[in-house]
Amino acid sequence: MNQDTIQLRPIVDADRDIWGTLWTGYLTYYETELPQAVYDTAFARLLSDDPTTFQGLIAWQGDTALGLVHWVFHPHMWRPEGVCYLQDLFTAPEARGKGVGRCLIEAVYAAADARGVPRVYWLTQEFNYRGRMLYDRVGTKTPFIRYDRPL
């Protein structure tokens, strides 16, 4: 696969089934299951014209969906221009190592630059070794440790 043959386009209503398949693959990789209502809400957010909610792209080669990315812009106390959080990035197993993830990340970088928001960040799990090999090339690992409120 050549990166020149990868086409990125915003998620549209007709993508519901393929988006759902890709997002399920992402969630499965991270050992997570969500109810259908969460899928419905997430997809509605991706279709919204509201600039304060999530945006997304699907990577295609011809009629084959290769991966997806979701991101959101949000305010930040230290950065008046705000920041961009790349929340979900997934490449179909058969397309891994072929430039899809890099294309999707670079598209988020471009969207952030177009909005005047240079800071883009994301999280991954320790066990995502293959993804981290890419992230080490396109990003800078920070020393922050994340904590979550117990549920």
CSV table of C-alpha atoms in Angstrom, one decimal:
chain,number,residue,atom,x,y,z
A,1,MET,CA,0.0,0.0,0.0
A,2,ASN,CA,1.3,3.4,-1.0
A,3,GLN,CA,0.4,6.4,1.2
A,4,ASP,CA,-0.6,8.2,-2.0
A,5,THR,CA,-3.4,5.7,-2.5
A,6,ILE,CA,-4.8,6.4,1.0
A,7,GLN,CA,-7.8,8.8,0.9
A,8,LEU,CA,-9.0,10.5,4.0
A,9,ARG,CA,-12.5,11.9,4.3
A,10,PRO,CA,-14.8,13.2,7.1
A,11,ILE,CA,-17.2,10.7,8.5
A,12,VAL,CA,-20.7,11.0,7.0
A,13,ASP,CA,-24.1,9.4,7.8
A,14,ALA,CA,-23.6,6.7,5.2
A,15,ASP,CA,-20.5,5.5,7.0
A,16,ARG,CA,-22.4,4.4,10.1
A,17,ASP,CA,-21.9,0.6,9.6
A,18,ILE,CA,-18.2,0.7,8.6
A,19,TRP,CA,-17.5,3.3,11.3
A,20,GLY,CA,-19.1,1.0,13.9
A,21,THR,CA,-17.0,-1.9,12.7
A,22,LEU,CA,-13.8,0.1,12.9
A,23,TRP,CA,-14.6,1.6,16.3
A,24,THR,CA,-15.5,-1.9,17.6
A,25,GLY,CA,-12.1,-3.0,16.5
A,26,TYR,CA,-10.5,-0.1,18.4
A,27,LEU,CA,-12.5,-0.7,21.5
A,28,THR,CA,-11.8,-4.5,21.4
A,29,TYR,CA,-8.0,-3.8,21.1
A,30,TYR,CA,-8.3,-1.8,24.3
A,31,GLU,CA,-10.4,-4.5,25.9
A,32,THR,CA,-13.5,-2.3,26.1
A,33,GLU,CA,-17.2,-2.9,25.3
A,34,LEU,CA,-19.8,-0.2,25.2
A,35,PRO,CA,-23.6,-0.3,24.9
A,36,GLN,CA,-25.3,0.6,21.6
A,37,ALA,CA,-26.5,3.9,23.1
A,38,VAL,CA,-22.8,5.0,23.4
A,39,TYR,CA,-22.2,4.2,19.8
A,40,ASP,CA,-25.3,6.2,18.8
A,41,THR,CA,-24.2,9.2,20.9
A,42,ALA,CA,-20.6,9.0,19.6
A,43,PHE,CA,-21.7,8.8,15.9
A,44,ALA,CA,-24.2,11.7,16.4
A,45,ARG,CA,-21.3,13.8,17.8
A,46,LEU,CA,-19.2,13.0,14.8
A,47,LEU,CA,-21.9,14.2,12.4
A,48,SER,CA,-22.6,17.4,14.4
A,49,ASP,CA,-21.8,20.8,13.0
A,50,ASP,CA,-20.9,22.0,16.5
A,51,PRO,CA,-17.2,22.9,16.4
A,52,THR,CA,-16.9,22.1,20.1
A,53,THR,CA,-17.6,18.4,19.7
A,54,PHE,CA,-15.7,15.5,18.1
A,55,GLN,CA,-14.6,15.4,14.6
A,56,GLY,CA,-13.5,12.3,12.7
A,57,LEU,CA,-12.0,10.9,9.5
A,58,ILE,CA,-12.0,7.5,7.9
A,59,ALA,CA,-9.0,6.3,5.8
A,60,TRP,CA,-9.9,4.6,2.6
A,61,GLN,CA,-8.2,2.7,-0.2
A,62,GLY,CA,-10.8,2.5,-2.9
A,63,ASP,CA,-13.9,1.0,-1.2
A,64,THR,CA,-12.0,-0.5,1.7
A,65,ALA,CA,-12.0,1.3,5.0
A,66,LEU,CA,-8.5,1.2,6.6
A,67,GLY,CA,-8.8,3.1,9.8
A,68,LEU,CA,-10.3,6.0,11.7
A,69,VAL,CA,-9.4,8.9,13.9
A,70,HIS,CA,-11.5,11.1,16.3
A,71,TRP,CA,-10.3,14.3,17.9
A,72,VAL,CA,-11.7,17.3,19.8
A,73,PHE,CA,-10.5,20.8,20.5
A,74,HIS,CA,-10.9,22.1,24.0
A,75,PRO,CA,-9.8,25.1,26.1
A,76,HIS,CA,-6.6,24.9,28.2
A,77,MET,CA,-5.7,27.2,31.1
A,78,TRP,CA,-2.0,27.5,30.0
A,79,ARG,CA,-2.7,27.9,26.2
A,80,PRO,CA,-5.2,30.6,25.2
A,81,GLU,CA,-5.5,29.1,21.7
A,82,GLY,CA,-6.6,25.8,23.3
A,83,VAL,CA,-5.4,22.3,22.6
A,84,CYS,CA,-6.5,19.3,20.5
A,85,TYR,CA,-7.0,15.9,22.0
A,86,LEU,CA,-6.6,13.0,19.6
A,87,GLN,CA,-8.9,10.5,21.3
A,88,ASP,CA,-9.2,7.5,19.1
A,89,LEU,CA,-6.8,6.2,16.4
A,90,PHE,CA,-7.4,2.8,14.8
A,91,THR,CA,-5.9,1.0,11.8
A,92,ALA,CA,-7.5,-2.2,10.6
A,93,PRO,CA,-5.1,-5.1,11.3
A,94,GLU,CA,-4.5,-5.9,7.6
A,95,ALA,CA,-3.5,-2.2,7.0
A,96,ARG,CA,-1.0,-1.8,9.9
A,97,GLY,CA,2.5,-0.8,9.1
A,98,LYS,CA,1.5,0.7,5.8
A,99,GLY,CA,1.3,4.4,6.7
A,100,VAL,CA,-2.4,4.6,7.6
A,101,GLY,CA,-1.9,5.7,11.2
A,102,ARG,CA,0.7,8.3,10.2
A,103,CYS,CA,-1.7,9.7,7.6
A,104,LEU,CA,-4.5,10.0,10.1
A,105,ILE,CA,-2.3,11.6,12.8
A,106,GLU,CA,-0.9,14.1,10.2
A,107,ALA,CA,-4.5,14.9,9.2
A,108,VAL,CA,-5.2,15.8,12.8
A,109,TYR,CA,-2.1,17.9,13.0
A,110,ALA,CA,-3.2,19.7,9.8
A,111,ALA,CA,-6.7,20.4,11.3
A,112,ALA,CA,-5.1,21.7,14.5
A,113,ASP,CA,-2.7,24.0,12.5
A,114,ALA,CA,-5.7,25.3,10.4
A,115,ARG,CA,-7.4,26.2,13.6
A,116,GLY,CA,-4.3,27.8,15.1
A,117,VAL,CA,-3.9,25.2,17.8
A,118,PRO,CA,-0.4,23.8,17.7
A,119,ARG,CA,-0.7,21.5,20.7
A,120,VAL,CA,-2.1,18.0,19.9
A,121,TYR,CA,-1.9,15.2,22.4
A,122,TRP,CA,-3.1,11.7,22.9
A,123,LEU,CA,-2.8,8.7,25.3
A,124,THR,CA,-2.1,5.1,24.7
A,125,GLN,CA,-1.7,2.0,26.9
A,126,GLU,CA,1.6,0.6,27.8
A,127,PHE,CA,1.0,-2.6,25.8
A,128,ASN,CA,0.4,-0.8,22.5
A,129,TYR,CA,4.0,-1.4,21.4
A,130,ARG,CA,3.4,-1.3,17.7
A,131,GLY,CA,1.4,1.9,17.9
A,132,ARG,CA,4.1,3.4,20.2
A,133,MET,CA,6.8,2.8,17.6
A,134,LEU,CA,4.8,5.2,15.3
A,135,TYR,CA,4.1,7.6,18.1
A,136,ASP,CA,7.8,7.9,19.0
A,137,ARG,CA,8.4,9.0,15.4
A,138,VAL,CA,5.5,11.6,15.1
A,139,GLY,CA,5.3,12.8,18.7
A,140,THR,CA,7.1,13.4,21.9
A,141,LYS,CA,6.5,11.1,24.9
A,142,THR,CA,5.9,13.2,28.0
A,143,PRO,CA,6.7,12.3,31.7
A,144,PHE,CA,3.1,12.7,32.8
A,145,ILE,CA,1.3,9.9,34.7
A,146,ARG,CA,-2.4,9.7,34.3
A,147,TYR,CA,-4.8,9.1,37.2
A,148,ASP,CA,-8.6,8.4,37.0
A,149,ARG,CA,-11.3,8.8,39.6
A,150,PRO,CA,-12.3,5.4,40.8
A,151,LEU,CA,-15.8,4.4,39.7
